[in-house]
Amino acid sequence: MRAPTTNTAALPPQQTGTEERAAPTPSPEGRARADWWIWAMAGALFFAYMALSLRIHERLLSRSFDLGIFVQVVRSYASGHLPVSEVKGPDFPVLGDHFSPILALLAPLYWLWPSVKVLLVAQAALVAGSVLPLAFWARRTLGSAAAAVIGTCYGLSWGIASGVSSDFHEWAFALPLLTLSLTALGAGRLRAAAYWALPLLLVKEDLGLTVAAIGLVIAWRGGRGGRRLGLLTAAAGVAGTGLALLVLASFHPGGFDGYLVSHNPGGGAGGSGGALVGETQGGVLELLHQLTLGLITPQEKVTTLVLILAPTLFLAARSPLVLIALPSVLWRLASNYPPHWGTGYHYSLLVMPVVFVAFVDALQRRGASGRSLYRYLAGSAAVTLLLLPHYPLWQLTQPETWVKDPRIAVAHSVMDEIPDDATVQASHYLVPHLADRTSVSLYGWGDSRPHPEWIMVDTQVQPHLRWPMSVFQEQISLDEARARGYHTVDDRDGFVLLSRTG
């Protein structure tokens, strides 16, 4: 009887004992024929993300925190100087808020199209681009059907939808880098995994911990040959975060202590929120609670954990790659800022690539094929479809998303009366529409530049969107402004424009 043979090329690196393995290389013609639909899938998702974010912006639903801040950052880089944001405060140095020099890459695009919309289009492209390495790897390891389902489920996942709908964030740059790194790691290409991970240090200061986690998994999975590479990568991640914190401390007006306490714009308006460090009010006992029982209470945190893994039928938890999500998950669960705990805003954006790459890795390690594989794929698709109506991508199917509100034309007509480069204070949802041509800050925000040349307020904004002032506070503030010499230039459909010039 002939002895059974083992196809070692299909086994993960820790089973073959090799550090890297090479996949068969098809001809360029064959690769193009096999890959066109993956590019088409990414293209369709790009247009969906772009349509959603642009439509939110056009409906006056994008926010000062954070879109207004980021367009001021990119505008600064495009002007050839270090980034400042009037929304954060008069000439506030943004490198004292977050270390994200990678945003300078958007400056050339801003030269070509000096509009806040360039950030939203760029984010859609970056997020959609992260589908490509995931789908390509899934096709190589599990087949075309798996690549189609997993790529689509990732692209339509609730974490991606919530992130794309929440204005713009620097984390958009992390998604393609993270997916390229993790798929290389899953394929046993350890050096590529490390090289793709290192640029994450330029995205945001806390991503050094994610780089460190990638390094530790490289050391674990790579055997003797990968241990040194993994430990060096982990050390680079920790050092990168440390150096970024030194940069933040040197740029922040209040030093490092000021950095620690300056991340909560308040009101649950979708800002970056309060951190664990420096904001714990109950001393050591409260800190101990946050790092133990507080990680799973209140129940909202458990719900978020379940929803993170649910699209992968919890199989992602069986792959060591899922450990790379720990830094992104733990700081949220330990935070004392409630928006960090839930599924809204952009806070789950970084964990989606990790769990879906871990899903592919788990299916590969289990040797799933045939009916077994199709059952997993069907389950993942079913969970994704069940969650889809509850998250923002579903807005694209709703008629009210496409209805033109006459007030929007009025708002732009009133804003057009404000000259370029003027100093302005404006309502929360008007700031992004002025940030690409004026020096605008948030009306009613204590750190805003005092005595601007212009004030524009939407007095009819819906109550659940009103921030940072109540209706009563806003009216008192407008009356006080008129008493200080501001005069009414325009007042239409609830949009009030005041000026102290002319």
Short mmCIF file of C-alpha atoms in Angstrom, two decimals:
data_model
loop_
_atom_site.label_atom_id
_atom_site.label_comp_id
_atom_site.label_asym_id
_atom_site.label_seq_id
_atom_site.Cartn_x
_atom_site.Cartn_y
_atom_site.Cartn_z
CA MET A 1 0.00 0.00 0.00
CA ARG A 2 1.25 3.46 -0.87
CA ALA A 3 1.98 5.69 2.14
CA PRO A 4 -0.04 8.91 2.36
CA THR A 5 1.84 12.10 1.58
CA THR A 6 1.62 15.44 3.35
CA ASN A 7 1.40 18.68 1.44
CA THR A 8 3.68 20.78 3.64
CA ALA A 9 3.20 23.84 1.49
CA ALA A 10 -0.37 24.10 2.79
CA LEU A 11 0.67 24.06 6.43
CA PRO A 12 1.38 27.15 8.50
CA PRO A 13 5.04 28.00 9.19
CA GLN A 14 5.15 26.51 12.66
CA GLN A 15 4.25 23.10 11.19
CA THR A 16 6.73 23.11 8.30
CA GLY A 17 9.63 24.43 10.32
CA THR A 18 10.44 27.00 7.65
CA GLU A 19 10.62 30.70 8.14
CA GLU A 20 9.05 31.66 4.83
CA ARG A 21 7.45 29.78 1.99
CA ALA A 22 6.94 30.82 -1.59
CA ALA A 23 3.61 30.36 -3.35
CA PRO A 24 3.49 29.33 -7.02
CA THR A 25 3.71 32.38 -9.24
CA PRO A 26 1.16 32.44 -12.07
CA SER A 27 1.83 34.23 -15.34
CA PRO A 28 0.90 37.94 -15.51
CA GLU A 29 -1.96 37.12 -17.90
CA GLY A 30 -3.34 34.45 -15.61
CA ARG A 31 -2.99 36.66 -12.57
CA ALA A 32 -4.91 39.48 -14.27
CA ARG A 33 -7.75 37.14 -15.26
CA ALA A 34 -7.97 35.76 -11.72
CA ASP A 35 -7.72 39.10 -9.93
CA TRP A 36 -9.97 41.49 -11.85
CA TRP A 37 -13.04 40.79 -9.70
CA ILE A 38 -11.13 41.48 -6.49
CA TRP A 39 -10.21 44.92 -7.82
CA ALA A 40 -13.84 45.41 -8.87
CA MET A 41 -15.02 44.48 -5.37
CA ALA A 42 -12.62 46.99 -3.80
CA GLY A 43 -13.74 49.60 -6.32
CA ALA A 44 -17.42 49.08 -5.48
CA LEU A 45 -16.67 49.43 -1.78
CA PHE A 46 -14.67 52.60 -2.46
CA PHE A 47 -17.66 54.20 -4.17
CA ALA A 48 -19.97 53.10 -1.34
CA TYR A 49 -17.67 54.55 1.34
CA MET A 50 -17.17 57.75 -0.63
CA ALA A 51 -20.89 58.19 -1.27
CA LEU A 52 -21.72 57.66 2.41
CA SER A 53 -19.12 60.03 3.84
CA LEU A 54 -19.68 62.74 1.24
CA ARG A 55 -23.44 62.56 1.69
CA ILE A 56 -23.08 62.88 5.47
CA HIS A 57 -20.89 65.93 4.94
CA GLU A 58 -23.26 67.48 2.38
CA ARG A 59 -26.17 67.09 4.81
CA LEU A 60 -24.29 69.22 7.38
CA LEU A 61 -23.68 66.23 9.64
CA SER A 62 -19.88 66.17 9.67
CA ARG A 63 -18.31 67.62 12.80
CA SER A 64 -15.71 70.08 14.01
CA PHE A 65 -14.22 67.25 16.10
CA ASP A 66 -12.69 65.62 14.09
CA LEU A 67 -13.13 66.56 10.43
CA GLY A 68 -12.62 70.26 11.08
CA ILE A 69 -9.38 69.51 12.92
CA PHE A 70 -7.99 67.20 10.25
CA VAL A 71 -8.65 69.52 7.34
CA GLN A 72 -6.80 72.26 9.22
CA VAL A 73 -3.91 69.83 9.73
CA VAL A 74 -3.72 68.93 6.05
CA ARG A 75 -4.12 72.58 5.07
CA SER A 76 -1.14 73.41 7.31
CA TYR A 77 1.05 70.76 5.68
CA ALA A 78 -0.05 71.96 2.23
CA SER A 79 1.02 75.49 3.22
CA GLY A 80 4.48 74.22 4.14
CA HIS A 81 4.42 74.48 7.93
CA LEU A 82 3.87 72.25 10.94
CA PRO A 83 0.19 71.47 11.56
CA VAL A 84 -1.96 73.75 13.67
CA SER A 85 -5.69 73.62 14.38
CA GLU A 86 -7.86 76.56 15.35
CA VAL A 87 -10.57 74.11 16.45
CA LYS A 88 -8.24 72.83 19.18
CA GLY A 89 -7.27 76.38 20.15
CA PRO A 90 -5.58 79.48 18.72
CA ASP A 91 -2.61 78.25 16.66
CA PHE A 92 -2.73 74.95 18.59
CA PRO A 93 0.21 72.69 17.54
CA VAL A 94 -1.45 69.43 16.54
CA LEU A 95 1.76 67.45 17.03
CA GLY A 96 1.14 68.10 20.71
CA ASP A 97 -2.24 66.36 20.40
CA HIS A 98 -1.48 63.29 18.28
CA PHE A 99 1.68 62.17 16.51
CA SER A 100 0.41 61.57 12.98
CA PRO A 101 3.01 62.90 10.52
CA ILE A 102 1.67 60.51 7.87
CA LEU A 103 -1.10 63.06 7.26
CA ALA A 104 1.48 65.12 5.35
CA LEU A 105 0.99 62.63 2.49
CA LEU A 106 -2.37 64.26 1.82
CA ALA A 107 -0.81 67.67 1.17
CA PRO A 108 -0.16 67.04 -2.57
CA LEU A 109 -3.80 65.97 -3.00
CA TYR A 110 -4.90 69.12 -1.19
CA TRP A 111 -2.82 71.22 -3.60
CA LEU A 112 -4.80 69.70 -6.46
CA TRP A 113 -8.17 69.90 -4.72
CA PRO A 114 -8.17 72.34 -1.77
CA SER A 115 -11.36 71.05 -0.21
CA VAL A 116 -12.35 69.20 2.91
CA LYS A 117 -13.82 66.55 0.61
CA VAL A 118 -10.37 65.40 -0.44
CA LEU A 119 -9.92 63.89 3.03
CA LEU A 120 -13.16 61.92 2.78
CA VAL A 121 -12.32 60.59 -0.68
CA ALA A 122 -8.80 59.65 0.43
CA GLN A 123 -10.17 57.81 3.45
CA ALA A 124 -12.60 55.86 1.25
CA ALA A 125 -9.70 54.83 -0.99
CA LEU A 126 -7.48 53.78 1.91
CA VAL A 127 -10.17 51.71 3.60
CA ALA A 128 -11.28 50.07 0.35
CA GLY A 129 -7.63 49.40 -0.50
CA SER A 130 -7.27 47.35 2.67
CA VAL A 131 -9.69 44.80 1.17
CA LEU A 132 -7.17 43.87 -1.53
CA PRO A 133 -4.44 42.08 0.49
CA LEU A 134 -7.08 40.28 2.56
CA ALA A 135 -8.96 39.03 -0.51
CA PHE A 136 -5.78 38.08 -2.39
CA TRP A 137 -4.51 36.05 0.54
CA ALA A 138 -7.89 34.40 1.10
CA ARG A 139 -8.01 33.40 -2.57
CA ARG A 140 -4.54 31.89 -2.43
CA THR A 141 -5.22 29.90 0.71
CA LEU A 142 -8.94 29.10 0.60
CA GLY A 143 -10.10 29.71 -2.96
CA SER A 144 -12.05 32.32 -4.89
CA ALA A 145 -15.39 31.73 -3.17
CA ALA A 146 -13.82 32.32 0.24
CA ALA A 147 -12.06 35.45 -1.00
CA ALA A 148 -15.31 36.86 -2.36
CA VAL A 149 -17.28 36.22 0.84
CA ILE A 150 -14.58 37.23 3.31
CA GLY A 151 -13.62 40.33 1.34
CA THR A 152 -17.26 41.41 1.12
CA CYS A 153 -17.99 40.67 4.78
CA TYR A 154 -14.94 42.65 5.82
CA GLY A 155 -15.84 45.55 3.56
CA LEU A 156 -19.43 45.65 4.83
CA SER A 157 -18.59 44.94 8.48
CA TRP A 158 -20.07 47.17 11.13
CA GLY A 159 -16.67 48.39 12.36
CA ILE A 160 -15.68 49.58 8.89
CA ALA A 161 -19.10 51.20 8.35
CA SER A 162 -18.97 53.04 11.67
CA GLY A 163 -15.46 54.30 10.94
CA VAL A 164 -16.17 55.51 7.41
CA SER A 165 -19.28 57.37 8.57
CA SER A 166 -17.44 59.17 11.38
CA ASP A 167 -15.77 61.94 9.41
CA PHE A 168 -12.06 61.39 8.73
CA HIS A 169 -9.38 59.89 10.98
CA GLU A 170 -5.70 59.18 10.64
CA TRP A 171 -6.41 55.50 11.32
CA ALA A 172 -7.50 55.22 7.68
CA PHE A 173 -3.78 55.07 6.81
CA ALA A 174 -3.33 52.18 9.22
CA LEU A 175 -5.82 49.84 7.57
CA PRO A 176 -3.90 48.96 4.38
CA LEU A 177 -0.60 48.83 6.28
CA LEU A 178 -2.07 46.60 8.96
CA THR A 179 -3.75 44.27 6.46
CA LEU A 180 -0.57 43.97 4.38
CA SER A 181 1.44 43.19 7.51
CA LEU A 182 -1.00 40.63 8.90
CA THR A 183 -1.56 38.78 5.63
CA ALA A 184 2.22 38.58 5.16
CA LEU A 185 2.51 37.21 8.69
CA GLY A 186 -0.24 34.68 8.06
CA ALA A 187 1.54 33.57 4.88
CA GLY A 188 4.83 33.13 6.73
CA ARG A 189 6.57 36.12 5.08
CA LEU A 190 7.96 37.43 8.33
CA ARG A 191 10.23 40.17 7.04
CA ALA A 192 7.43 41.60 4.93
CA ALA A 193 5.15 41.52 7.99
CA ALA A 194 7.69 43.52 9.98
CA TYR A 195 8.40 46.00 7.20
CA TRP A 196 4.71 46.74 6.58
CA ALA A 197 4.13 47.15 10.34
CA LEU A 198 6.84 49.73 11.02
CA PRO A 199 5.17 52.64 9.11
CA LEU A 200 2.28 52.35 11.58
CA LEU A 201 4.51 54.33 13.95
CA LEU A 202 3.85 57.38 11.75
CA VAL A 203 0.05 56.99 11.92
CA LYS A 204 -0.56 57.59 15.61
CA GLU A 205 1.40 57.36 18.83
CA ASP A 206 -0.54 54.42 20.30
CA LEU A 207 0.01 52.19 17.26
CA GLY A 208 3.51 51.45 18.48
CA LEU A 209 1.84 48.98 20.83
CA THR A 210 0.18 47.29 17.85
CA VAL A 211 3.59 47.09 16.15
CA ALA A 212 4.96 45.54 19.33
CA ALA A 213 2.15 42.96 19.31
CA ILE A 214 2.94 42.10 15.68
CA GLY A 215 6.57 41.67 16.64
CA LEU A 216 5.73 39.30 19.48
CA VAL A 217 3.55 37.16 17.20
CA ILE A 218 6.37 37.08 14.63
CA ALA A 219 8.73 35.87 17.38
CA TRP A 220 6.19 33.25 18.46
CA ARG A 221 5.30 31.90 15.04
CA GLY A 222 8.66 32.30 13.33
CA GLY A 223 10.66 29.77 15.29
CA ARG A 224 14.35 30.35 15.90
CA GLY A 225 14.80 32.26 12.65
CA GLY A 226 11.98 34.68 13.33
CA ARG A 227 12.58 35.25 17.03
CA ARG A 228 15.24 37.93 16.58
CA LEU A 229 13.23 39.72 13.90
CA GLY A 230 10.11 39.62 16.03
CA LEU A 231 11.79 40.93 19.16
CA LEU A 232 13.44 43.74 17.21
CA THR A 233 10.08 44.69 15.72
CA ALA A 234 8.45 44.65 19.16
CA ALA A 235 11.25 46.79 20.57
CA ALA A 236 10.87 49.25 17.68
CA GLY A 237 7.15 49.51 18.42
CA VAL A 238 7.67 50.28 22.10
CA ALA A 239 10.48 52.72 21.33
CA GLY A 240 8.37 54.39 18.65
CA THR A 241 5.55 55.02 21.10
CA GLY A 242 8.01 56.35 23.66
CA LEU A 243 9.58 58.74 21.16
CA ALA A 244 6.14 59.87 19.96
CA LEU A 245 5.16 60.71 23.54
CA LEU A 246 8.30 62.82 23.88
CA VAL A 247 7.32 64.69 20.71
CA LEU A 248 3.81 65.22 22.05
CA ALA A 249 5.13 66.51 25.36
CA SER A 250 7.46 68.97 23.62
CA PHE A 251 4.73 70.40 21.36
CA HIS A 252 1.77 70.46 23.74
CA PRO A 253 1.38 73.85 25.47
CA GLY A 254 0.75 72.06 28.75
CA GLY A 255 3.53 69.50 28.37
CA PHE A 256 2.93 65.79 28.84
CA ASP A 257 0.39 66.37 31.63
CA GLY A 258 -1.52 68.64 29.29
CA TYR A 259 -1.50 65.94 26.63
CA LEU A 260 -2.94 63.38 29.04
CA VAL A 261 -5.93 65.50 30.00
CA SER A 262 -6.70 67.21 26.68
CA HIS A 263 -8.46 64.42 24.82
CA ASN A 264 -12.04 64.84 25.92
CA PRO A 265 -13.93 67.49 23.96
CA GLY A 266 -16.95 66.59 26.06
CA GLY A 267 -20.57 66.06 25.39
CA GLY A 268 -20.16 62.76 23.62
CA ALA A 269 -19.76 64.61 20.36
CA GLY A 270 -17.50 62.06 18.87
CA GLY A 271 -14.15 63.40 19.90
CA SER A 272 -11.21 61.32 20.92
CA GLY A 273 -12.44 60.96 24.43
CA GLY A 274 -10.82 60.74 27.82
CA ALA A 275 -7.96 58.34 28.34
CA LEU A 276 -7.45 55.96 31.19
CA VAL A 277 -4.22 57.63 32.29
CA GLY A 278 -4.54 60.91 34.08
CA GLU A 279 -8.34 60.93 34.32
CA THR A 280 -9.02 58.29 36.94
CA GLN A 281 -10.79 60.09 39.76
CA GLY A 282 -10.84 57.32 42.35
CA GLY A 283 -7.13 56.70 42.82
CA VAL A 284 -5.50 53.26 42.88
CA LEU A 285 -8.69 51.34 43.69
CA GLU A 286 -10.53 52.87 40.76
CA LEU A 287 -7.58 52.12 38.47
CA LEU A 288 -7.51 48.51 39.72
CA HIS A 289 -11.24 48.21 39.03
CA GLN A 290 -10.85 49.56 35.48
CA LEU A 291 -8.08 47.04 34.73
CA THR A 292 -10.03 44.04 36.09
CA LEU A 293 -13.80 43.91 36.47
CA GLY A 294 -14.06 47.22 34.64
CA LEU A 295 -12.89 45.54 31.42
CA ILE A 296 -16.24 43.74 31.12
CA THR A 297 -18.60 46.15 32.87
CA PRO A 298 -20.91 47.73 31.98
CA GLN A 299 -22.52 45.17 29.67
CA GLU A 300 -21.94 47.40 26.63
CA LYS A 301 -18.29 46.33 26.65
CA VAL A 302 -19.19 42.64 26.46
CA THR A 303 -21.61 43.37 23.64
CA THR A 304 -18.87 45.11 21.70
CA LEU A 305 -16.49 42.18 22.22
CA VAL A 306 -19.13 39.77 20.97
CA LEU A 307 -19.85 41.89 17.91
CA ILE A 308 -16.15 42.18 17.09
CA LEU A 309 -15.84 38.40 16.79
CA ALA A 310 -19.35 37.53 15.60
CA PRO A 311 -18.75 38.11 11.84
CA THR A 312 -16.03 35.45 11.99
CA LEU A 313 -18.27 33.04 13.94
CA PHE A 314 -15.72 33.46 16.76
CA LEU A 315 -13.20 31.41 14.78
CA ALA A 316 -10.83 34.39 14.76
CA ALA A 317 -10.27 33.69 18.46
CA ARG A 318 -8.58 30.41 17.47
CA SER A 319 -5.78 32.17 15.58
CA PRO A 320 -2.75 33.66 17.35
CA LEU A 321 -3.09 36.63 15.00
CA VAL A 322 -6.12 37.86 16.95
CA LEU A 323 -3.75 38.78 19.79
CA ILE A 324 -2.62 41.73 17.67
CA ALA A 325 -6.00 43.35 18.37
CA LEU A 326 -5.37 43.39 22.14
CA PRO A 327 -3.77 46.87 22.35
CA SER A 328 -6.66 48.41 20.39
CA VAL A 329 -9.27 46.60 22.47
CA LEU A 330 -7.82 46.84 25.97
CA TRP A 331 -7.32 50.61 26.06
CA ARG A 332 -10.95 51.07 25.05
CA LEU A 333 -12.28 48.70 27.68
CA ALA A 334 -10.12 50.27 30.38
CA SER A 335 -11.10 53.81 29.39
CA ASN A 336 -13.50 55.83 31.51
CA TYR A 337 -14.96 57.56 28.43
CA PRO A 338 -18.26 55.80 27.53
CA PRO A 339 -18.11 56.25 23.72
CA HIS A 340 -14.99 54.05 23.73
CA TRP A 341 -17.03 51.09 24.95
CA GLY A 342 -19.62 50.86 22.21
CA THR A 343 -19.75 50.21 18.49
CA GLY A 344 -20.17 53.81 17.33
CA TYR A 345 -17.67 56.25 15.86
CA HIS A 346 -14.32 55.01 14.50
CA TYR A 347 -13.06 53.12 17.52
CA SER A 348 -13.51 49.63 16.03
CA LEU A 349 -11.87 50.49 12.71
CA LEU A 350 -8.50 48.96 13.58
CA VAL A 351 -9.78 45.66 14.94
CA MET A 352 -11.68 44.67 11.78
CA PRO A 353 -8.56 43.84 9.69
CA VAL A 354 -7.14 41.84 12.58
CA VAL A 355 -10.19 39.65 13.17
CA PHE A 356 -10.79 38.96 9.47
CA VAL A 357 -7.15 38.06 8.79
CA ALA A 358 -7.32 35.87 11.90
CA PHE A 359 -10.51 34.31 10.45
CA VAL A 360 -8.66 33.32 7.26
CA ASP A 361 -5.75 32.02 9.31
CA ALA A 362 -8.05 29.96 11.53
CA LEU A 363 -9.84 28.43 8.52
CA GLN A 364 -6.47 27.58 6.96
CA ARG A 365 -5.15 26.02 10.16
CA ARG A 366 -8.31 23.92 10.51
CA GLY A 367 -7.95 22.71 6.94
CA ALA A 368 -11.50 23.82 6.18
CA SER A 369 -12.61 22.87 2.67
CA GLY A 370 -15.67 21.80 0.72
CA ARG A 371 -18.92 21.82 2.67
CA SER A 372 -17.17 22.67 5.91
CA LEU A 373 -15.68 25.82 4.42
CA TYR A 374 -18.95 26.82 2.79
CA ARG A 375 -20.78 26.50 6.11
CA TYR A 376 -18.34 28.90 7.74
CA LEU A 377 -18.62 31.32 4.83
CA ALA A 378 -22.41 31.17 4.87
CA GLY A 379 -22.44 31.83 8.61
CA SER A 380 -20.13 34.83 8.27
CA ALA A 381 -22.26 36.25 5.46
CA ALA A 382 -25.44 35.75 7.48
CA VAL A 383 -24.07 37.60 10.52
CA THR A 384 -22.83 40.45 8.33
CA LEU A 385 -26.21 40.79 6.62
CA LEU A 386 -28.06 40.71 9.95
CA LEU A 387 -25.90 43.52 11.33
CA LEU A 388 -25.84 45.61 8.15
CA PRO A 389 -29.19 47.43 8.67
CA HIS A 390 -28.09 48.60 12.12
CA TYR A 391 -24.97 50.45 10.91
CA PRO A 392 -24.31 53.45 8.66
CA LEU A 393 -23.78 51.78 5.28
CA TRP A 394 -27.49 50.99 5.34
CA GLN A 395 -28.13 54.72 5.02
CA LEU A 396 -27.25 54.42 1.33
CA THR A 397 -30.49 52.47 0.81
CA GLN A 398 -32.70 54.97 2.63
CA PRO A 399 -34.59 57.63 0.62
CA GLU A 400 -34.07 60.31 3.27
CA THR A 401 -30.31 60.09 2.71
CA TRP A 402 -30.78 61.48 -0.80
CA VAL A 403 -33.47 64.09 -0.10
CA LYS A 404 -32.25 67.65 -0.63
CA ASP A 405 -32.96 69.82 2.39
CA PRO A 406 -33.57 73.45 1.31
CA ARG A 407 -31.83 74.64 4.50
CA ILE A 408 -28.52 73.28 3.21
CA ALA A 409 -28.55 75.68 0.24
CA VAL A 410 -29.38 78.51 2.64
CA ALA A 411 -26.47 77.54 4.90
CA HIS A 412 -24.01 77.67 2.01
CA SER A 413 -25.46 80.96 0.82
CA VAL A 414 -24.90 82.49 4.25
CA MET A 415 -21.41 80.98 4.55
CA ASP A 416 -20.49 82.47 1.17
CA GLU A 417 -20.81 85.92 2.76
CA ILE A 418 -17.78 85.16 4.95
CA PRO A 419 -14.55 86.16 3.15
CA ASP A 420 -11.64 83.76 2.74
CA ASP A 421 -9.01 83.73 5.51
CA ALA A 422 -11.33 85.50 7.97
CA THR A 423 -11.39 84.46 11.63
CA VAL A 424 -14.71 82.74 12.40
CA GLN A 425 -16.53 80.96 15.18
CA ALA A 426 -19.21 78.60 13.89
CA SER A 427 -21.58 75.90 15.08
CA HIS A 428 -20.27 72.36 15.45
CA TYR A 429 -21.67 71.09 12.15
CA LEU A 430 -20.75 74.20 10.16
CA VAL A 431 -17.04 74.21 11.06
CA PRO A 432 -15.97 71.56 8.47
CA HIS A 433 -17.58 73.60 5.68
CA LEU A 434 -15.48 76.65 6.56
CA ALA A 435 -12.23 74.98 7.63
CA ASP A 436 -10.74 74.74 4.14
CA ARG A 437 -10.85 78.50 3.46
CA THR A 438 -11.12 80.38 6.77
CA SER A 439 -9.55 80.33 10.21
CA VAL A 440 -12.52 78.77 11.97
CA SER A 441 -13.05 77.58 15.52
CA LEU A 442 -16.01 76.17 17.42
CA TYR A 443 -18.67 78.55 18.73
CA GLY A 444 -19.26 78.05 22.45
CA TRP A 445 -16.04 76.09 22.97
CA GLY A 446 -13.93 77.56 25.75
CA ASP A 447 -10.60 77.18 23.93
CA SER A 448 -11.75 78.88 20.72
CA ARG A 449 -10.04 82.05 19.51
CA PRO A 450 -11.81 84.99 21.20
CA HIS A 451 -13.30 87.94 19.33
CA PRO A 452 -13.43 86.47 15.81
CA GLU A 453 -14.36 88.69 12.89
CA TRP A 454 -17.41 86.56 12.13
CA ILE A 455 -19.84 84.33 14.05
CA MET A 456 -22.18 81.90 12.30
CA VAL A 457 -24.67 79.83 14.28
CA ASP A 458 -27.31 77.28 13.30
CA THR A 459 -30.04 78.02 15.86
CA GLN A 460 -32.33 75.27 14.55
CA VAL A 461 -30.00 72.29 14.81
CA GLN A 462 -31.76 69.22 16.20
CA PRO A 463 -31.53 68.86 20.00
CA HIS A 464 -29.67 65.53 19.92
CA LEU A 465 -27.03 67.10 17.63
CA ARG A 466 -26.62 70.30 19.62
CA TRP A 467 -23.17 70.75 21.20
CA PRO A 468 -21.43 72.32 23.08
CA MET A 469 -24.17 74.83 24.03
CA SER A 470 -27.84 74.42 24.86
CA VAL A 471 -30.47 76.52 23.08
CA PHE A 472 -30.72 78.81 26.11
CA GLN A 473 -26.93 79.23 26.43
CA GLU A 474 -26.62 79.91 22.72
CA GLN A 475 -29.25 82.64 22.76
CA ILE A 476 -27.62 84.35 25.73
CA SER A 477 -24.24 84.15 23.99
CA LEU A 478 -25.59 85.68 20.77
CA ASP A 479 -27.20 88.54 22.72
CA GLU A 480 -23.92 89.16 24.51
CA ALA A 481 -22.07 89.21 21.19
CA ARG A 482 -24.44 91.84 19.84
CA ALA A 483 -23.93 93.86 23.00
CA ARG A 484 -20.14 93.74 22.40
CA GLY A 485 -20.53 95.31 18.95
CA TYR A 486 -21.35 92.46 16.59
CA HIS A 487 -24.12 93.25 14.14
CA THR A 488 -26.43 90.89 12.28
CA VAL A 489 -25.38 90.46 8.64
CA ASP A 490 -27.86 87.70 7.80
CA ASP A 491 -30.57 85.69 9.50
CA ARG A 492 -32.31 83.09 7.36
CA ASP A 493 -33.89 79.71 8.17
CA GLY A 494 -32.24 79.74 11.59
CA PHE A 495 -28.72 80.52 10.30
CA VAL A 496 -27.50 83.66 12.05
CA LEU A 497 -24.42 85.49 10.76
CA LEU A 498 -22.82 88.18 12.89
CA SER A 499 -19.85 90.39 12.12
CA ARG A 500 -17.79 92.99 13.93
CA THR A 501 -16.21 94.28 10.70
CA GLY A 502 -17.40 97.07 8.44
#
